[in-house]
């Protein structure tokens, strides 16, 4: 598995692809046809977006008979979330330290 | 495309101290080196590239972008302490980097500090490929987390 955060970020930086992702049930692979049904994007556009998600390893495209099934790979997402969480936590800690220091009455600057 | 998500960290804190004081703590390397890092080599004037020491996380070089007393300070770096275990002291401008911006504004007698870090989508893959150990949290949880970032 290519668990690469930046690739995931790039792939998700698009409202169409986020919309596709929201339609997916992580426990239930769905055919490409069904996934794109009723969406405002063209079939060709939808396939293109799925291809990007697949290249980022966010979804897996699996041929099954005459269909291609779309399966979510939540590992890739998890890693990205963890990365941003870690950065966020670092900032939260730093800002708390800044506040503490700024509010110290004995500190002359 | 109107979205750059999930590409941004955005955090704020209210500090009970005057804006001049807070600005100095952020932009004077002597002080920055006490609350942010464990020391700094170099100065923080725009254009300069000081190195900050982050203890076990290594050293990181900043490229100071702008400093406007007492409201704005910005630098670029190759960051992510958890994912760049040896630090990064190369020229940040010659590598995919993130932009860190501090926005200060007076609130009553205190100061609101807002930090925005952008550019994560441009980081190369290998900077962020560490420590993929546990894998908890359901799909809904993960998507909600993504949305939280997206709506910021």
mmCIF file of C-alpha atoms in Angstrom:
data_model
loop_
_atom_site.group_PDB
_atom_site.id
_atom_site.type_symbol
_atom_site.label_atom_id
_atom_site.label_comp_id
_atom_site.label_asym_id
_atom_site.label_seq_id
_atom_site.Cartn_x
_atom_site.Cartn_y
_atom_site.Cartn_z
ATOM 1 C CA UNK A 1 0.000 0.000 0.000
ATOM 2 C CA UNK A 2 1.213 3.451 -0.872
ATOM 3 C CA UNK A 3 0.403 5.310 2.301
ATOM 4 C CA UNK A 4 1.420 8.743 1.149
ATOM 5 C CA UNK A 5 -0.182 11.715 2.790
ATOM 6 C CA UNK A 6 0.532 14.395 0.229
ATOM 7 C CA UNK A 7 -0.920 12.335 -2.585
ATOM 8 C CA UNK A 8 -4.087 11.931 -0.566
ATOM 9 C CA UNK A 9 -4.297 15.660 0.120
ATOM 10 C CA UNK A 10 -3.873 16.491 -3.517
ATOM 11 C CA UNK A 11 -6.482 13.979 -4.566
ATOM 12 C CA UNK A 12 -8.999 15.265 -2.027
ATOM 13 C CA UNK A 13 -8.497 18.920 -2.866
ATOM 14 C CA UNK A 14 -11.508 18.814 -5.129
ATOM 15 C CA UNK A 15 -15.211 19.065 -4.281
ATOM 16 C CA UNK A 16 -16.234 16.482 -6.884
ATOM 17 C CA UNK A 17 -13.904 13.902 -5.473
ATOM 18 C CA UNK A 18 -14.993 14.661 -1.925
ATOM 19 C CA UNK A 19 -18.574 14.208 -3.109
ATOM 20 C CA UNK A 20 -17.729 10.823 -4.601
ATOM 21 C CA UNK A 21 -16.043 9.792 -1.405
ATOM 22 C CA UNK A 22 -19.026 10.771 0.685
ATOM 23 C CA UNK A 23 -21.239 8.498 -1.371
ATOM 24 C CA UNK A 24 -19.039 5.500 -0.709
ATOM 25 C CA UNK A 25 -19.785 3.072 2.049
ATOM 26 C CA UNK A 26 -16.479 1.779 3.436
ATOM 27 C CA UNK A 27 -17.967 -1.652 4.035
ATOM 28 C CA UNK A 28 -19.732 -2.007 0.726
ATOM 29 C CA UNK A 29 -17.972 -1.869 -2.659
ATOM 30 C CA UNK A 30 -20.193 -0.373 -5.329
ATOM 31 C CA UNK A 31 -20.039 -0.440 -9.119
ATOM 32 C CA UNK A 32 -18.771 2.619 -10.962
ATOM 33 C CA UNK A 33 -22.103 2.915 -12.733
ATOM 34 C CA UNK A 34 -24.074 2.942 -9.525
ATOM 35 C CA UNK A 35 -21.701 5.346 -7.800
ATOM 36 C CA UNK A 36 -21.978 7.926 -10.567
ATOM 37 C CA UNK A 37 -25.744 7.545 -10.937
ATOM 38 C CA UNK A 38 -27.637 10.782 -10.390
ATOM 39 C CA UNK A 39 -24.533 12.885 -9.908
ATOM 40 C CA UNK A 40 -24.236 16.184 -11.708
ATOM 41 C CA UNK A 41 -20.863 15.305 -13.215
ATOM 42 C CA UNK A 42 -20.547 13.578 -16.559
ATOM 43 C CA UNK A 43 -19.776 9.892 -16.648
ATOM 44 C CA UNK A 44 -16.431 10.615 -18.221
ATOM 45 C CA UNK A 45 -15.661 13.289 -15.620
ATOM 46 C CA UNK A 46 -16.676 10.909 -12.867
ATOM 47 C CA UNK A 47 -14.359 8.232 -14.184
ATOM 48 C CA UNK A 48 -11.523 10.722 -14.338
ATOM 49 C CA UNK A 49 -12.050 11.690 -10.721
ATOM 50 C CA UNK A 50 -12.225 8.051 -9.703
ATOM 51 C CA UNK A 51 -8.953 7.489 -11.490
ATOM 52 C CA UNK A 52 -7.329 10.243 -9.421
ATOM 53 C CA UNK A 53 -8.712 8.751 -6.208
ATOM 54 C CA UNK A 54 -7.441 5.379 -7.306
ATOM 55 C CA UNK A 55 -3.955 6.675 -8.090
ATOM 56 C CA UNK A 56 -3.839 8.162 -4.595
ATOM 57 C CA UNK A 57 -4.865 4.763 -3.294
ATOM 58 C CA UNK A 58 -7.952 6.235 -1.639
ATOM 59 C CA UNK A 59 -10.157 3.851 -3.567
ATOM 60 C CA UNK A 60 -9.412 0.540 -5.204
ATOM 61 C CA UNK A 61 -10.926 -0.198 -8.599
ATOM 62 C CA UNK A 62 -11.617 -3.901 -8.969
ATOM 63 C CA UNK A 63 -12.943 -5.476 -12.157
ATOM 64 C CA UNK A 64 -15.786 -7.874 -11.482
ATOM 65 C CA UNK A 65 -17.387 -9.454 -14.481
ATOM 66 C CA UNK A 66 -18.352 -6.634 -16.803
ATOM 67 C CA UNK A 67 -18.325 -4.076 -14.025
ATOM 68 C CA UNK A 68 -15.649 -2.218 -12.164
ATOM 69 C CA UNK A 69 -16.234 -2.122 -8.435
ATOM 70 C CA UNK A 70 -15.097 0.790 -6.260
ATOM 71 C CA UNK A 71 -13.831 -0.041 -2.818
ATOM 72 C CA UNK A 72 -12.709 2.473 -0.176
ATOM 73 C CA UNK A 73 -9.218 2.167 1.212
ATOM 74 C CA UNK A 74 -9.590 3.911 4.523
ATOM 75 C CA UNK A 75 -5.940 3.388 5.494
ATOM 76 C CA UNK A 76 -4.865 6.195 3.189
ATOM 77 C CA UNK A 77 -7.369 8.591 4.722
ATOM 78 C CA UNK A 78 -6.490 7.596 8.257
ATOM 79 C CA UNK A 79 -2.852 8.379 7.713
ATOM 80 C CA UNK A 80 -3.616 11.816 6.319
ATOM 81 C CA UNK A 81 -5.905 12.676 9.190
ATOM 82 C CA UNK A 82 -3.270 11.547 11.651
ATOM 83 C CA UNK A 83 -0.731 13.760 9.983
ATOM 84 C CA UNK A 84 -2.896 16.874 10.175
ATOM 85 C CA UNK A 85 -3.884 16.023 13.737
ATOM 86 C CA UNK A 86 -0.230 15.823 14.698
ATOM 87 C CA UNK A 87 0.487 19.209 13.130
ATOM 88 C CA UNK A 88 -2.560 20.685 14.828
ATOM 89 C CA UNK A 89 -1.514 19.347 18.186
ATOM 90 C CA UNK A 90 1.949 20.824 17.797
ATOM 91 C CA UNK A 91 0.407 24.221 17.102
ATOM 92 C CA UNK A 92 -1.980 23.956 20.028
ATOM 93 C CA UNK A 93 0.920 23.211 22.349
ATOM 94 C CA UNK A 94 3.024 26.036 20.965
ATOM 95 C CA UNK A 95 0.238 28.579 21.273
ATOM 96 C CA UNK A 96 -0.378 27.537 24.874
ATOM 97 C CA UNK A 97 3.304 28.070 25.618
ATOM 98 C CA UNK A 98 3.196 31.480 23.924
ATOM 99 C CA UNK A 99 0.173 32.476 26.003
ATOM 100 C CA UNK A 100 1.775 31.331 29.230
ATOM 101 C CA UNK A 101 4.911 33.273 28.487
ATOM 102 C CA UNK A 102 3.116 36.441 27.381
ATOM 103 C CA UNK A 103 1.001 36.420 30.508
ATOM 104 C CA UNK A 104 3.921 35.967 32.879
ATOM 105 C CA UNK A 105 4.171 39.096 34.952
ATOM 106 C CA UNK A 106 7.809 38.611 35.856
ATOM 107 C CA UNK A 107 8.937 38.520 32.230
ATOM 108 C CA UNK A 108 10.341 41.835 31.043
ATOM 109 C CA UNK A 109 10.626 42.187 27.300
ATOM 110 C CA UNK B 1 -11.577 25.145 -8.002
ATOM 111 C CA UNK B 2 -12.464 26.954 -4.821
ATOM 112 C CA UNK B 3 -11.048 24.487 -2.382
ATOM 113 C CA UNK B 4 -7.542 23.805 -1.210
ATOM 114 C CA UNK B 5 -8.542 21.176 1.272
ATOM 115 C CA UNK B 6 -7.363 19.496 3.313
ATOM 116 C CA UNK B 7 -4.531 21.903 2.995
ATOM 117 C CA UNK B 8 -4.763 24.180 5.989
ATOM 118 C CA UNK B 9 -4.242 24.324 9.722
ATOM 119 C CA UNK B 10 -6.034 27.241 11.365
ATOM 120 C CA UNK B 11 -5.839 27.895 15.087
ATOM 121 C CA UNK B 12 -6.467 30.830 17.354
ATOM 122 C CA UNK B 13 -5.773 31.737 20.946
ATOM 123 C CA UNK B 14 -6.628 34.747 23.073
ATOM 124 C CA UNK B 15 -3.785 36.048 25.164
ATOM 125 C CA UNK B 16 -4.167 38.437 28.071
ATOM 126 C CA UNK B 17 -1.267 40.647 27.084
ATOM 127 C CA UNK B 18 -0.885 43.706 24.852
ATOM 128 C CA UNK B 19 -0.350 43.171 21.150
ATOM 129 C CA UNK B 20 3.137 44.752 21.178
ATOM 130 C CA UNK B 21 4.275 42.275 23.791
ATOM 131 C CA UNK B 22 2.855 39.279 21.969
ATOM 132 C CA UNK B 23 4.310 40.477 18.680
ATOM 133 C CA UNK B 24 7.747 40.733 20.253
ATOM 134 C CA UNK B 25 7.511 37.207 21.663
ATOM 135 C CA UNK B 26 6.719 35.899 18.190
ATOM 136 C CA UNK B 27 9.192 37.919 16.133
ATOM 137 C CA UNK B 28 12.205 38.208 18.409
ATOM 138 C CA UNK B 29 14.270 35.049 17.891
ATOM 139 C CA UNK B 30 15.473 35.234 21.478
ATOM 140 C CA UNK B 31 11.886 34.813 22.683
ATOM 141 C CA UNK B 32 10.705 32.596 19.839
ATOM 142 C CA UNK B 33 13.430 30.218 20.914
ATOM 143 C CA UNK B 34 11.789 29.774 24.307
ATOM 144 C CA UNK B 35 8.133 29.032 23.563
ATOM 145 C CA UNK B 36 8.341 27.611 20.052
ATOM 146 C CA UNK B 37 11.682 25.931 19.868
ATOM 147 C CA UNK B 38 14.724 25.282 21.975
ATOM 148 C CA UNK B 39 16.769 28.174 20.696
ATOM 149 C CA UNK B 40 17.275 29.932 17.377
ATOM 150 C CA UNK B 41 20.352 30.786 15.311
ATOM 151 C CA UNK B 42 19.926 33.790 13.062
ATOM 152 C CA UNK B 43 17.560 36.730 12.861
ATOM 153 C CA UNK B 44 13.943 37.141 11.881
ATOM 154 C CA UNK B 45 14.082 39.992 9.392
ATOM 155 C CA UNK B 46 12.251 39.289 6.132
ATOM 156 C CA UNK B 47 14.551 37.519 3.697
ATOM 157 C CA UNK B 48 16.732 35.908 6.330
ATOM 158 C CA UNK B 49 16.888 32.183 7.010
ATOM 159 C CA UNK B 50 17.404 31.397 10.676
ATOM 160 C CA UNK B 51 17.623 27.842 12.008
ATOM 161 C CA UNK B 52 15.433 26.810 14.925
ATOM 162 C CA UNK B 53 16.314 23.931 17.220
ATOM 163 C CA UNK B 54 13.499 21.572 18.085
ATOM 164 C CA UNK B 55 15.343 19.232 20.403
ATOM 165 C CA UNK B 56 14.782 15.595 19.541
ATOM 166 C CA UNK B 57 12.903 16.581 16.386
ATOM 167 C CA UNK B 58 15.975 18.166 14.883
ATOM 168 C CA UNK B 59 16.775 21.563 13.408
ATOM 169 C CA UNK B 60 14.596 23.413 10.921
ATOM 170 C CA UNK B 61 15.448 26.330 8.695
ATOM 171 C CA UNK B 62 12.858 29.067 8.316
ATOM 172 C CA UNK B 63 12.628 31.498 5.430
ATOM 173 C CA UNK B 64 11.200 34.694 6.916
ATOM 174 C CA UNK B 65 8.629 36.077 4.508
ATOM 175 C CA UNK B 66 7.233 39.177 6.160
ATOM 176 C CA UNK B 67 7.040 41.024 9.461
ATOM 177 C CA UNK B 68 4.617 43.922 9.941
ATOM 178 C CA UNK B 69 4.492 45.280 13.480
ATOM 179 C CA UNK B 70 2.298 44.488 15.311
ATOM 180 C CA UNK B 71 -0.140 42.517 13.227
ATOM 181 C CA UNK B 72 1.550 40.055 10.927
ATOM 182 C CA UNK B 73 4.488 37.678 10.762
ATOM 183 C CA UNK B 74 5.079 34.937 8.206
ATOM 184 C CA UNK B 75 7.659 32.344 7.307
ATOM 185 C CA UNK B 76 8.031 29.274 5.142
ATOM 186 C CA UNK B 77 9.519 25.999 6.262
ATOM 187 C CA UNK B 78 9.619 22.307 5.566
ATOM 188 C CA UNK B 79 7.776 21.229 8.650
ATOM 189 C CA UNK B 80 5.974 18.354 10.280
ATOM 190 C CA UNK B 81 8.028 17.317 13.267
ATOM 191 C CA UNK B 82 6.500 13.860 13.321
ATOM 192 C CA UNK B 83 7.267 13.240 9.712
ATOM 193 C CA UNK B 84 10.661 14.820 9.222
ATOM 194 C CA UNK B 85 12.471 13.051 12.039
ATOM 195 C CA UNK B 86 15.875 14.480 11.258
ATOM 196 C CA UNK B 87 14.698 18.042 10.812
ATOM 197 C CA UNK B 88 15.223 20.082 7.701
ATOM 198 C CA UNK B 89 17.931 22.713 7.312
ATOM 199 C CA UNK B 90 18.053 23.059 3.536
ATOM 200 C CA UNK B 91 16.755 26.214 1.897
ATOM 201 C CA UNK B 92 12.985 25.905 2.412
ATOM 202 C CA UNK B 93 12.289 27.964 -0.694
ATOM 203 C CA UNK B 94 13.977 25.381 -2.873
ATOM 204 C CA UNK B 95 11.746 22.606 -1.574
ATOM 205 C CA UNK B 96 8.034 22.029 -1.236
ATOM 206 C CA UNK B 97 7.213 23.969 1.928
ATOM 207 C CA UNK B 98 4.368 25.257 4.025
ATOM 208 C CA UNK B 99 3.588 28.903 4.769
ATOM 209 C CA UNK B 100 3.043 29.808 8.415
ATOM 210 C CA UNK B 101 1.235 33.082 9.073
ATOM 211 C CA UNK B 102 0.582 34.769 12.406
ATOM 212 C CA UNK B 103 -2.245 37.314 12.498
ATOM 213 C CA UNK B 104 -2.485 39.483 15.609
ATOM 214 C CA UNK B 105 -5.305 41.761 16.561
ATOM 215 C CA UNK B 106 -6.134 43.600 19.766
ATOM 216 C CA UNK B 107 -9.156 42.318 21.656
ATOM 217 C CA UNK B 108 -10.009 44.455 24.658
ATOM 218 C CA UNK B 109 -6.796 44.606 26.619
ATOM 219 C CA UNK B 110 -5.560 41.361 25.175
ATOM 220 C CA UNK B 111 -4.533 39.952 21.833
ATOM 221 C CA UNK B 112 -6.074 37.431 19.498
ATOM 222 C CA UNK B 113 -3.419 35.353 17.775
ATOM 223 C CA UNK B 114 -4.404 33.316 14.757
ATOM 224 C CA UNK B 115 -2.016 30.907 13.084
ATOM 225 C CA UNK B 116 -2.649 29.585 9.616
ATOM 226 C CA UNK B 117 -0.366 27.014 8.046
ATOM 227 C CA UNK B 118 -1.029 26.189 4.406
ATOM 228 C CA UNK B 119 0.519 24.084 1.699
ATOM 229 C CA UNK B 120 0.310 20.516 2.939
ATOM 230 C CA UNK B 121 -1.055 19.320 -0.370
ATOM 231 C CA UNK B 122 2.233 20.219 -1.997
ATOM 232 C CA UNK B 123 4.493 18.301 0.317
ATOM 233 C CA UNK B 124 6.234 15.471 -1.433
ATOM 234 C CA UNK B 125 5.125 12.019 -0.521
ATOM 235 C CA UNK B 126 8.143 10.825 1.373
ATOM 236 C CA UNK B 127 7.948 13.603 3.960
ATOM 237 C CA UNK B 128 4.812 12.130 5.327
ATOM 238 C CA UNK B 129 5.155 8.403 5.192
ATOM 239 C CA UNK B 130 6.081 7.528 8.752
ATOM 240 C CA UNK B 131 4.583 5.754 11.693
ATOM 241 C CA UNK B 132 1.534 4.228 10.272
ATOM 242 C CA UNK B 133 0.900 2.060 13.272
ATOM 243 C CA UNK B 134 -2.618 2.128 14.604
ATOM 244 C CA UNK B 135 -5.568 2.493 12.349
ATOM 245 C CA UNK B 136 -8.587 3.217 14.437
ATOM 246 C CA UNK B 137 -11.641 5.313 13.803
ATOM 247 C CA UNK B 138 -14.508 4.598 11.507
ATOM 248 C CA UNK B 139 -15.253 5.968 8.143
ATOM 249 C CA UNK B 140 -17.769 8.530 9.340
ATOM 250 C CA UNK B 141 -15.331 9.781 11.892
ATOM 251 C CA UNK B 142 -12.674 10.170 9.237
ATOM 252 C CA UNK B 143 -14.892 11.911 6.760
ATOM 253 C CA UNK B 144 -16.125 14.246 9.446
ATOM 254 C CA UNK B 145 -12.560 15.063 10.319
ATOM 255 C CA UNK B 146 -11.878 15.846 6.696
ATOM 256 C CA UNK B 147 -14.947 18.036 6.527
ATOM 257 C CA UNK B 148 -13.838 19.903 9.592
ATOM 258 C CA UNK B 149 -10.658 20.819 7.806
ATOM 259 C CA UNK B 150 -12.526 21.589 4.652
ATOM 260 C CA UNK B 151 -14.904 23.996 6.323
ATOM 261 C CA UNK B 152 -12.246 25.978 8.102
#
